[in-house]
Coordinates of C-alpha atoms in Angstrom, one line a residue:
Chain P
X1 CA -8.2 63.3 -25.0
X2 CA -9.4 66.5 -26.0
X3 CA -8.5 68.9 -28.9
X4 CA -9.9 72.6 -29.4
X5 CA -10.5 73.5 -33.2
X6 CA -11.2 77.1 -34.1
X7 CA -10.7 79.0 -36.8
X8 CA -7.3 79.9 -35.8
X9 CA -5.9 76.1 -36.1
X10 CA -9.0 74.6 -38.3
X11 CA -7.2 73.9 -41.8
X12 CA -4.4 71.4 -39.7
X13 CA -7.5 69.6 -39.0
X14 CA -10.0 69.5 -41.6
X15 CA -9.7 65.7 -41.7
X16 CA -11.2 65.6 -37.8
X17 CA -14.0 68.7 -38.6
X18 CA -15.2 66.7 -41.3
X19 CA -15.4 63.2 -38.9
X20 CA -16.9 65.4 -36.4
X21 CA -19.5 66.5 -39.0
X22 CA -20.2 62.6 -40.0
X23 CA -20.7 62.2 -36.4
X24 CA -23.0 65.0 -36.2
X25 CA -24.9 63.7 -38.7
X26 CA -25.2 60.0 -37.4
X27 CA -26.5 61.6 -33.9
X28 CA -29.0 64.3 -34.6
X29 CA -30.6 63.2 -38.1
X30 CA -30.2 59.3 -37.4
X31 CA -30.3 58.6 -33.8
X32 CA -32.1 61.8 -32.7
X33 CA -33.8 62.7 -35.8
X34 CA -33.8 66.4 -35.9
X35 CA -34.5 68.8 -38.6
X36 CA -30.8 69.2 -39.9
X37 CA -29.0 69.8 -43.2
X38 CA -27.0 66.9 -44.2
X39 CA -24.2 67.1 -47.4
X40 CA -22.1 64.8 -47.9
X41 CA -23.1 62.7 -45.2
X42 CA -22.1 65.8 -42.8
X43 CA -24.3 67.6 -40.7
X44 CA -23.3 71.3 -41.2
X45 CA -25.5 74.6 -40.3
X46 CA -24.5 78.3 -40.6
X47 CA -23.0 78.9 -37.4
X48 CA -20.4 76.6 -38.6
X49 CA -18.9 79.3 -40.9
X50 CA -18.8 82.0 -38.1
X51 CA -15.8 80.4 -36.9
X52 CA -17.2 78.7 -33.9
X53 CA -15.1 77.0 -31.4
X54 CA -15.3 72.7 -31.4
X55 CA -14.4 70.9 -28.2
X56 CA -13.7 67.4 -30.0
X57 CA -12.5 64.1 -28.0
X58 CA -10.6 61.8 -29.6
X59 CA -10.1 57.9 -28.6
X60 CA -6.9 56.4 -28.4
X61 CA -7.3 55.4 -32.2
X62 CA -7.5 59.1 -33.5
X63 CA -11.2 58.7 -33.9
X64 CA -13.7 61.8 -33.2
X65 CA -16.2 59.9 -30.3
X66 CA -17.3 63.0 -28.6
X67 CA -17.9 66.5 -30.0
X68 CA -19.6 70.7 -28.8
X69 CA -19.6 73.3 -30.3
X70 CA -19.2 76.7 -28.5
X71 CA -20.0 80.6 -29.5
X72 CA -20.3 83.7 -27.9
X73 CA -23.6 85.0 -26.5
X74 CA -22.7 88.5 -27.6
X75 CA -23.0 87.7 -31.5
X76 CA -24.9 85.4 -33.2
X77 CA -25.7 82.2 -31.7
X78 CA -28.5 79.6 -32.2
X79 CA -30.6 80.8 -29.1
X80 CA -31.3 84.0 -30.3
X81 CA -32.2 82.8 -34.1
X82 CA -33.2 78.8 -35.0
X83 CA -33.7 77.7 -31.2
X84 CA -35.5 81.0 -30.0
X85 CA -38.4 78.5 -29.4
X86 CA -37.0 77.3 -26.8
X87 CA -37.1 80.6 -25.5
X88 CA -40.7 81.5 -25.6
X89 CA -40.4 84.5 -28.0
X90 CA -38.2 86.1 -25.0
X91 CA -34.4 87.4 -26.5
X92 CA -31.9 85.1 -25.5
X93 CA -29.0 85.7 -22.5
X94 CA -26.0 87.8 -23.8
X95 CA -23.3 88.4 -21.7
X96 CA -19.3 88.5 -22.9
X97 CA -19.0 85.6 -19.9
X98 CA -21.8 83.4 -21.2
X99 CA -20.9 81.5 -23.7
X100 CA -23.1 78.7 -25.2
X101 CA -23.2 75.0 -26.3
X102 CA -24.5 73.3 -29.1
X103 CA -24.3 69.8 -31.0
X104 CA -22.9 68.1 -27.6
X105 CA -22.8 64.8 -28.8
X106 CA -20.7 62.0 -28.0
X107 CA -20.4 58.5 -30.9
X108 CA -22.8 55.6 -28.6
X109 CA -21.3 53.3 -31.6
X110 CA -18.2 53.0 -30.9
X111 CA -18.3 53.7 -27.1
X112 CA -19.3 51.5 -24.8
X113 CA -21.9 51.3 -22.3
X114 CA -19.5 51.0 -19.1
X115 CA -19.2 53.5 -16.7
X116 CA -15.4 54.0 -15.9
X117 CA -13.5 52.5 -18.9
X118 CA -11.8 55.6 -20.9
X119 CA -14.0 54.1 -24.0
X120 CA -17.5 54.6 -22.5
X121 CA -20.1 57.2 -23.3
X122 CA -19.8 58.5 -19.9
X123 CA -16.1 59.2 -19.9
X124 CA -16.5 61.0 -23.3
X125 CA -19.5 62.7 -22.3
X126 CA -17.5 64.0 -19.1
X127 CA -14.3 64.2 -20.3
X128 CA -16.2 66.8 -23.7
X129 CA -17.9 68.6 -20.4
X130 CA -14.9 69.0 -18.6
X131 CA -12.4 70.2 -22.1
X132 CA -15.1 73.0 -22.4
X133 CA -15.4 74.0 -19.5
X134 CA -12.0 74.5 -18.7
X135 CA -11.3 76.3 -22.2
X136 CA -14.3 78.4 -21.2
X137 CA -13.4 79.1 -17.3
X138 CA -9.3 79.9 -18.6
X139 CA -11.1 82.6 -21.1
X140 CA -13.3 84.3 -18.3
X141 CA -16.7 82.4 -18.9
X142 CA -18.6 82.2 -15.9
X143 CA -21.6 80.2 -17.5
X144 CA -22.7 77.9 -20.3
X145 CA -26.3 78.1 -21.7
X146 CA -26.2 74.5 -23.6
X147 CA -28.8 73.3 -25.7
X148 CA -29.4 69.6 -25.4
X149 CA -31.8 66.2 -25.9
X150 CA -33.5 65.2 -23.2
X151 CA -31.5 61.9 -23.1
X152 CA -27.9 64.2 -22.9
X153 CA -29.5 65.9 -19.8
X154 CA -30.2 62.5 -18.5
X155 CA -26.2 61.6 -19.0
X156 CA -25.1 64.7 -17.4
X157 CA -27.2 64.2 -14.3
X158 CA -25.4 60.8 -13.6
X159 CA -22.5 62.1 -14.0
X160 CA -22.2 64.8 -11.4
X161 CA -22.7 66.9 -14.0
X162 CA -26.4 68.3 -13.4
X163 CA -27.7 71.6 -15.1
X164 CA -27.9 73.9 -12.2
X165 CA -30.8 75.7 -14.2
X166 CA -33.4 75.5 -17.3
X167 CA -34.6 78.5 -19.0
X168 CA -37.3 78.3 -21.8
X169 CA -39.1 75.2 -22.1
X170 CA -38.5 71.6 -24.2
X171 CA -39.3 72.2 -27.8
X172 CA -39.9 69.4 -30.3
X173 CA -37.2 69.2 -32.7
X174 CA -39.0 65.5 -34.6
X175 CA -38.5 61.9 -32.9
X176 CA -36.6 63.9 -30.1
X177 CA -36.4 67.1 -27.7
X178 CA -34.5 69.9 -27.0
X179 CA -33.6 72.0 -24.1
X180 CA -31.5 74.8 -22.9
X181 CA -29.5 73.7 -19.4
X182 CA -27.3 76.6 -17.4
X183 CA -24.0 74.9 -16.2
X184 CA -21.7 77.1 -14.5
X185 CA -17.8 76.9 -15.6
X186 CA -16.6 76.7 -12.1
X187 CA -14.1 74.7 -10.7
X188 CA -15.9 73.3 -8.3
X189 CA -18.4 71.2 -11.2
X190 CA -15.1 70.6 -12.9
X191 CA -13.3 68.7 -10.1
X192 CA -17.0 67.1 -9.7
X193 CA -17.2 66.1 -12.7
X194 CA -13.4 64.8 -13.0
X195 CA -14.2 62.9 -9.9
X196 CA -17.4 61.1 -10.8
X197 CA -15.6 59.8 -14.1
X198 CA -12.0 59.7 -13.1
X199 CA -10.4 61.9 -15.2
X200 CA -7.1 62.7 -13.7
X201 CA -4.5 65.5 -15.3
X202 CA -4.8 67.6 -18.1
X203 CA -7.4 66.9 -20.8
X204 CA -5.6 68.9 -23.4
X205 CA -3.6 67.5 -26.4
X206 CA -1.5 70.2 -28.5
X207 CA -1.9 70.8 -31.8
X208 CA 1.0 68.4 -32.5
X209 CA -0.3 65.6 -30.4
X210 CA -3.4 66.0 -31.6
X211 CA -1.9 65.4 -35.4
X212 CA 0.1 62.8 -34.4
X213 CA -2.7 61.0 -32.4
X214 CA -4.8 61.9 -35.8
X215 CA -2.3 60.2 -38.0
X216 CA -1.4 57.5 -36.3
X217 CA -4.8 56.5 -36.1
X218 CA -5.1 56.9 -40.2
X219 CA -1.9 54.8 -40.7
X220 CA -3.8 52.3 -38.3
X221 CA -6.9 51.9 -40.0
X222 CA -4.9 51.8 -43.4
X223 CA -4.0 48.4 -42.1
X224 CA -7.4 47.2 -41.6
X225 CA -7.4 47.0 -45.4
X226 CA -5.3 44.0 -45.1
X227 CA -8.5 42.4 -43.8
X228 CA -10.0 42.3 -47.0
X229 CA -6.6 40.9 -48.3
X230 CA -7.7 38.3 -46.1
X231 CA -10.7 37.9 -47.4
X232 CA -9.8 37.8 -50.7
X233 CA -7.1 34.7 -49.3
X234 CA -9.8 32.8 -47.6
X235 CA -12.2 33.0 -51.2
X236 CA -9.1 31.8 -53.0
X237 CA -9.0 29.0 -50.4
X238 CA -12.4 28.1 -50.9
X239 CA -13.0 28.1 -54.2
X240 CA -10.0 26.5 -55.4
X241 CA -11.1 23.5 -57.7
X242 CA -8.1 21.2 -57.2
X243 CA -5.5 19.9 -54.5
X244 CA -3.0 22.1 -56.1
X245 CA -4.8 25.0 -56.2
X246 CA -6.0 24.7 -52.7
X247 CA -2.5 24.5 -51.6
X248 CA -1.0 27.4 -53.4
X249 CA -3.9 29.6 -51.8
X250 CA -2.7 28.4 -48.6
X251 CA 1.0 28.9 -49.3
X252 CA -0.1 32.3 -49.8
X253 CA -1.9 33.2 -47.6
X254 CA 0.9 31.5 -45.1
X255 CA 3.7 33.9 -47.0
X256 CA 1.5 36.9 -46.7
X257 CA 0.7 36.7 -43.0
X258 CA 4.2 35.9 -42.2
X259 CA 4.9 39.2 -44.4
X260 CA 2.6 41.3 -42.7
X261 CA 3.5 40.2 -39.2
X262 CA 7.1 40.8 -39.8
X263 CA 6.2 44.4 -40.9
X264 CA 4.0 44.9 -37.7
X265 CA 7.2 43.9 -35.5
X266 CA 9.4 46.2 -37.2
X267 CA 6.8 49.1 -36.7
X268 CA 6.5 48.1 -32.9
Chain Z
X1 CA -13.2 96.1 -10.7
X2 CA -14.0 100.6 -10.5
X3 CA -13.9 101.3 -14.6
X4 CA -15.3 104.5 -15.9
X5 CA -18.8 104.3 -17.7
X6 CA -18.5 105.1 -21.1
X7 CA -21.6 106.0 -21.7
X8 CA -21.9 108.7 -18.9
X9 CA -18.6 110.5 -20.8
X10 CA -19.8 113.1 -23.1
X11 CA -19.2 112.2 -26.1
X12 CA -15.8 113.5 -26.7
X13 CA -13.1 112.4 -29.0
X14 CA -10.8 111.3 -26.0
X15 CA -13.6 109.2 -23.5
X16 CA -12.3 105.9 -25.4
X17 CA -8.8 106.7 -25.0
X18 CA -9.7 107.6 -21.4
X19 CA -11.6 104.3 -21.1
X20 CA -8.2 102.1 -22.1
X21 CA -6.3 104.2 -19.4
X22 CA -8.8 102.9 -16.8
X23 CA -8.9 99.4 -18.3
X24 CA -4.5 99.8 -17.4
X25 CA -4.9 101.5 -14.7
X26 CA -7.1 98.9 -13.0
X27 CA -6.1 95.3 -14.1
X28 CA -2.8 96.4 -14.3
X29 CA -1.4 96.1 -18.0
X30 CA 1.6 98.8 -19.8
X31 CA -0.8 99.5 -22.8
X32 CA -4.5 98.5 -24.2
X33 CA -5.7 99.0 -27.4
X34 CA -9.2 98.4 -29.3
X35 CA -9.9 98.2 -33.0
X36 CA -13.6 97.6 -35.0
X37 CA -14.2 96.7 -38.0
X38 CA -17.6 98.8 -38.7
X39 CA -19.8 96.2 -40.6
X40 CA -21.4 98.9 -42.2
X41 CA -18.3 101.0 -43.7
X42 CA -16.1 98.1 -43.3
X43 CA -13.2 100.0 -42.1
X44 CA -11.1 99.9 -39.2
X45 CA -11.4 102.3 -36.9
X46 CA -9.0 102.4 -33.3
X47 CA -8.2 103.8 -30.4
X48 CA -4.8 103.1 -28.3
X49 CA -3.0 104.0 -25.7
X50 CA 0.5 103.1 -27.0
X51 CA 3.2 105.7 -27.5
X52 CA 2.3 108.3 -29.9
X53 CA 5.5 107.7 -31.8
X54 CA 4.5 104.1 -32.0
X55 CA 0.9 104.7 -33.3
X56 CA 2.7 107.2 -35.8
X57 CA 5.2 104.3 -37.1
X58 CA 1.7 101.6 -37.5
X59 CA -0.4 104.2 -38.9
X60 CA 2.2 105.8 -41.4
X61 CA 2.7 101.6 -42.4
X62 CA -1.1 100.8 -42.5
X63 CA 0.3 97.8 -40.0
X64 CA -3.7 97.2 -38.8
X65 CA -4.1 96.2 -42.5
X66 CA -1.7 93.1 -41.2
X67 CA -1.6 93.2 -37.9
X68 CA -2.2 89.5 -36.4
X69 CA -3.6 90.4 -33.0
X70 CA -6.8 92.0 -35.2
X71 CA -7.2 89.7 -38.3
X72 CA -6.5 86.4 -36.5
X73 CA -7.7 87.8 -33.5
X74 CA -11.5 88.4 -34.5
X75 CA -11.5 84.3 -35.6
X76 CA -11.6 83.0 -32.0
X77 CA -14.4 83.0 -29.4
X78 CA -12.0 83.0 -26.3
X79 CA -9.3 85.4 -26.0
X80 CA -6.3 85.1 -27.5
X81 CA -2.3 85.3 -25.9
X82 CA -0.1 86.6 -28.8
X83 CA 2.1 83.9 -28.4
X84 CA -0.3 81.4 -29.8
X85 CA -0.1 83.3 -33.4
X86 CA 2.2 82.1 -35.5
X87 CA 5.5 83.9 -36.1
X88 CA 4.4 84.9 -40.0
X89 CA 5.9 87.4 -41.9
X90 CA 3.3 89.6 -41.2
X91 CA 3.4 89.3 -37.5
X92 CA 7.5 90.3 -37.8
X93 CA 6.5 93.1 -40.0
X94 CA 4.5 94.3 -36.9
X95 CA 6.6 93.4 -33.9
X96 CA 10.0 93.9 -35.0
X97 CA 10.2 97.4 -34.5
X98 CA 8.1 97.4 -31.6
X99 CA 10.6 96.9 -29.1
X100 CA 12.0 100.0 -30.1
X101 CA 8.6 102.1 -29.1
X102 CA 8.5 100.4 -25.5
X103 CA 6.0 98.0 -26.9
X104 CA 6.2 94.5 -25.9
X105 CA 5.2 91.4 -28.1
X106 CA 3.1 89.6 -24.8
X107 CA 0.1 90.7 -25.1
X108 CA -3.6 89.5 -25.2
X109 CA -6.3 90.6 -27.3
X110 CA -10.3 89.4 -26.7
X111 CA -12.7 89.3 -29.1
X112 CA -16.3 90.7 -28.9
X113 CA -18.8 88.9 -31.4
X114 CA -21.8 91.5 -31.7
X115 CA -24.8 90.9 -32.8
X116 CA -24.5 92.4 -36.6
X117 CA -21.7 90.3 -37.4
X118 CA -19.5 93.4 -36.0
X119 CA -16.8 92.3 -34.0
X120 CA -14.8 94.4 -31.2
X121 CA -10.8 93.7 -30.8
X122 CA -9.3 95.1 -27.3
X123 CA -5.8 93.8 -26.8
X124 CA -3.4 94.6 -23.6
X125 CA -0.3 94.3 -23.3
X126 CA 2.6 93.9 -20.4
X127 CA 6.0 93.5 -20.3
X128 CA 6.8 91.1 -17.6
X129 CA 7.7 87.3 -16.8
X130 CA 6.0 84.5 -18.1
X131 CA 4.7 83.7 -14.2
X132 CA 3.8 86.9 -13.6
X133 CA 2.1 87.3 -17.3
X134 CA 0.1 83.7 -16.5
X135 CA -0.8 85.3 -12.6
X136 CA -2.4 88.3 -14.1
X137 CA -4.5 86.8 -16.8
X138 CA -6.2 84.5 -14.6
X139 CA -6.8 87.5 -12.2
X140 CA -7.9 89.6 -14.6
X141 CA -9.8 87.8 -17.4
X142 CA -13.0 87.9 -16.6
X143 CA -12.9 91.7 -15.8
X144 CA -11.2 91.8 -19.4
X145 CA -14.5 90.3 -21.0
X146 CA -16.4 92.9 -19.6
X147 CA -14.6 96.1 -20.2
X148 CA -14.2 95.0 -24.0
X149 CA -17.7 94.1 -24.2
X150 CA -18.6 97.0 -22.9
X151 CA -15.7 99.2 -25.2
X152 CA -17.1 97.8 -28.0
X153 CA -20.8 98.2 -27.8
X154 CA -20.2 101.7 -27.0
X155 CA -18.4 102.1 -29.7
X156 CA -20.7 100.5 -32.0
X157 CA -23.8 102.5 -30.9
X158 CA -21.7 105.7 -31.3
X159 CA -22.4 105.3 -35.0
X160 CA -25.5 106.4 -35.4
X161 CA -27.4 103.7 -37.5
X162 CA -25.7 101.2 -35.1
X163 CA -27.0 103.1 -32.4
X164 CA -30.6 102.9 -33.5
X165 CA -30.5 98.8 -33.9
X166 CA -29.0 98.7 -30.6
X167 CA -31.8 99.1 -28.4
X168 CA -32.0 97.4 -25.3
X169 CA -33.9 94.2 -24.9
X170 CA -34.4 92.8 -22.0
X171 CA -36.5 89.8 -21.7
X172 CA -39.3 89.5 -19.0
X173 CA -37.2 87.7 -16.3
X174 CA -34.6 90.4 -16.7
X175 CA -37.0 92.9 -16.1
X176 CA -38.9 91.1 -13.9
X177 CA -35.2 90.3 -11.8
X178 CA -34.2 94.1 -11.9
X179 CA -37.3 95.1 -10.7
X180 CA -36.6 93.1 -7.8
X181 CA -33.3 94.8 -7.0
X182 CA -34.5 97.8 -7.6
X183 CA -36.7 96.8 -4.4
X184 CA -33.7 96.1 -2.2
X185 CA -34.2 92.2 -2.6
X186 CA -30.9 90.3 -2.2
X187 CA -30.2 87.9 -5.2
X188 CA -31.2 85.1 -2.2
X189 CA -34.2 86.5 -1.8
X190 CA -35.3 87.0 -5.5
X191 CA -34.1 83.0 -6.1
X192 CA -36.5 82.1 -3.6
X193 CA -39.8 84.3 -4.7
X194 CA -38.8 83.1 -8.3
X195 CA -37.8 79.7 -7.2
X196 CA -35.3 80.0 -9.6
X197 CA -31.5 78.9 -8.2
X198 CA -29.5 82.1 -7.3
X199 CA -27.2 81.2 -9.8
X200 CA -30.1 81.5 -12.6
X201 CA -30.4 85.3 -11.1
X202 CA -27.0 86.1 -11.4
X203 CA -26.9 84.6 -14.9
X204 CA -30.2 87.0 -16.1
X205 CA -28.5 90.0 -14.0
X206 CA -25.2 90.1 -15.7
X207 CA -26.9 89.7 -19.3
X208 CA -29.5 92.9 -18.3
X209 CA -26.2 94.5 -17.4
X210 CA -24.4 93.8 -20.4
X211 CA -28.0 94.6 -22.2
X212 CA -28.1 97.6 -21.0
X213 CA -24.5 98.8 -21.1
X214 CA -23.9 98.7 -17.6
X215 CA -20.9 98.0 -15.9
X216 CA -22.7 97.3 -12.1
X217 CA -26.3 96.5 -11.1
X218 CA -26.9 99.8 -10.0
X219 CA -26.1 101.6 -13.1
X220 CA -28.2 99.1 -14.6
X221 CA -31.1 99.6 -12.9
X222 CA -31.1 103.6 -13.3
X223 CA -31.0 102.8 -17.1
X224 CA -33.7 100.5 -17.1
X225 CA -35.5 102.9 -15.0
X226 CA -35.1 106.1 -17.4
X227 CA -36.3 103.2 -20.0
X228 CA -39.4 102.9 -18.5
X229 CA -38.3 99.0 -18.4
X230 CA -38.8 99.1 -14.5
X231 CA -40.4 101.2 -11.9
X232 CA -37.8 103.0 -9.6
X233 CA -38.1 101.0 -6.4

């Protein structure tokens, strides 16, 4: 499901901008390894603080798995400044219906490599597509200039979901590419697009189920500590020194799983 | 869309109020309104076409110093309906008197990023149902994106220094693109001896157009022709 973050709702999600950061970071210094700034273990460049727009999917845990950033081609924008090699030396596009795309990423970790399952990097990579380009076609946007790898493109093509355009040329950005693609915000790419994935209704959570979604999530993966309580159990059980000990480990362990799953029905 | 071209007005103290008529007028809103906030001076300068009374009553309070529509406005990239901004003190210190000046609290206003970190505000307003209100703005939206765009860079370069770093500049596909126009080739045509899609033209015509101020093709060829960008065709 997707979520839009501006600057307008930002602060009642600074706990997903700074996962989507983290994910930034694994994709374009680790996987991709591109020339960015990393603090903190978050990938963060100056067009983050001109309030930017962020199309962000999140799985049914809460988590951040798929991410783009959007500005406006009439203002600053990373074609016109840190990219303009792309461009050849030429000035960018600018137009107040072109808007364009950067740091399109989607988390290959934790998706899978299916085609149709809702956790795959081709839902997410559709579903991302198909949240921006709606937020961009409902705001008047005609076009998107998006600058992407060379493996992203590849995605996109197999997903009904092929640039219409390139302008400039690839530019080395370290291990891997970059290129500028022109995808037009019309309905009919969005309804091919929906179809090739199968993504049926609306992509859009609210703010509030976005939070709750969020949350939830957090409270889950709170619980996952419990698996080093297990841990700890199963050391207890194998390094106790006598019959007695060995047995009280047990008993405890027994009483705390009992506890636990007692706690988990209630919740359900 | 038919709107008036700014930058053919002489430069009178009304052509921006004029402008906003138009902009009602033709995509069919009660009342527009534009405010800047000149990154050089850093004031806020406006033009509306609300009831004078009402511009009276936000002036005399300094209510653009507050006003929601303007400071949360500028933070967003897409344009934003009033009724996503939260219902702060400062947004009733705005609109609860506005009923009283025929002034409606559904409204819209879109945000123009330039490229000097200035950033253009025109916000319309109408006074209608909420399926009428949703018809409109998805009728009119994209018409909306280019009459602010072009409101606000003819504001900007109406100042002079802004004028001077506001020089057109096309890149060579744009002028290469216009020149073809300007030759009576159909976009079709110029995809084909470009082999470029015809989508790709449209994409480099409408960013010559909004490069060169222009609200139509032809407009913007005459400009790039008294340039000296193109050769008249």
């Amino acid at each position: 499901m997707i979520i839009v973050i501006d600057a307008l709702n930002r602060d009642r999600f600074s706990d997903l901008v700074k996962e989507m950061f983290r994910l930034r970071a694994r994709v374009f210094r680790d996987r991709l390894g591109w020339d960015v700034t990393i603090t903190d273990e978050m990938e963060m460049d100056i067009y983050d603080s001109l309030d930017p727009a962020y199309v962000v999917s999140l799985d049914q845990d809460g988590h951040v798995v798929g991410c783009m950033r959007l500005l406006q081609t009439t203002g600053p924008h990373m074609l016109a400044d840190v990219f303009a090699d792309i461009l050849e030396g030429e000035p960018p596009l600018r137009s107040s219906q072109i808007w364009e795309a950067t740091r399109f990423c989607v988390d290959t970790e934790r998706l899978s490599r299916g085609s149709r399952a809702t956790n795959s990097i081709s839902y997410v990579t559709s579903e991302v597509m198909v949240g921006a380009f709606e937020y961009g076609r409902d705001a008047g946007v005609l076009d998107a200039v998006a600058v992407i790898d060379p493996v992203m493109n590849r995605v996109m093509i197999r997903s009904g979901n092929a640039p219409y355009d390139y302008i400039g040329k690839t530019v080395d950005m370290g291990k891997a590419h970059a290129l500028a693609a022109l995808l037009d915000c019309s309905n009919e790419r969005i309804d091919r697009i929906r179809t090739h994935a199968g993504i049926d209704g609306d992509v859009f959570l609210s703010d509030a189920e976005a939070l709750s979604l969020s949350e939830r999530g957090k409270a889950l993966r709170t619980e996952s500590v419990k698996s080093d309580l297990e841990i700890y159990c199963d050391e207890q059980i194998a390094n106790a020194t006598t019959a007695k000990e060995r047995v009280d480990a047990l008993r405890l362990k027994a009483t705390l799983v009992e506890k636990i799953r007692s706690r988990t029905d209630v919740d359900a | 869309m038919k709107l008036i071209d700014l930058s053919k007005i002489p430069h009178s103290d009304d052509r921006f109020a004029r402008f906003l008529d138009d902009v009602c007028q033709s995509l069919e809103f009660d009342h527009a309104s534009y405010a800047t906030f000149n990154p050089i001076s850093g004031a806020i300068q406006g033009f509306a076409n609300y009831r004078t009374d009402w511009i009276m009553h936000y002036t005399r309070k300094g209510l653009h110093r507050i006003d929601p529509t303007i400071h949360i406005g500028r933070k967003s990239i897409a344009p934003v309906d009033w009724n996503r901004l939260e219902r702060t003190p400062h947004f009733q210190s705005v609109f609860n008197d506005a009923p009283a000046f025929g002034v409606a609290a559904r409204g819209l206003t879109v945000p123009v990023r330039g490229p000097y970190g200035d950033v253009g505000l025109m916000s319309v307003t109408r006074d209608c149902s909420d399926q009428e209100w949703h018809l409109l703005k998805k009728k009119v939206i994209g018409n909306l994106q280019v009459a602010a765009v072009h409101m606000h860079d003819n504001v900007m370069s109406s100042d002079l220094p802004m004028a001077a770093l506001n020089l057109p500049v096309l890149s060579t596909r744009e002028r290469e693109i216009l020149q073809w126009v300007a030759e009576g080739k159909t976009q079709q045509d110029i995809g084909d001896i470009l082999a470029i899609s015809h989508r790709t033209v449209e994409v480099h015509l409408r960013s010559a157009r909004t490069k060169l101020g222009a609200l139509s093709t032809p407009q913007a060829i005459g400009r790039a022709v008294g340039l000296g960008m193109i050769k008249p065709g």
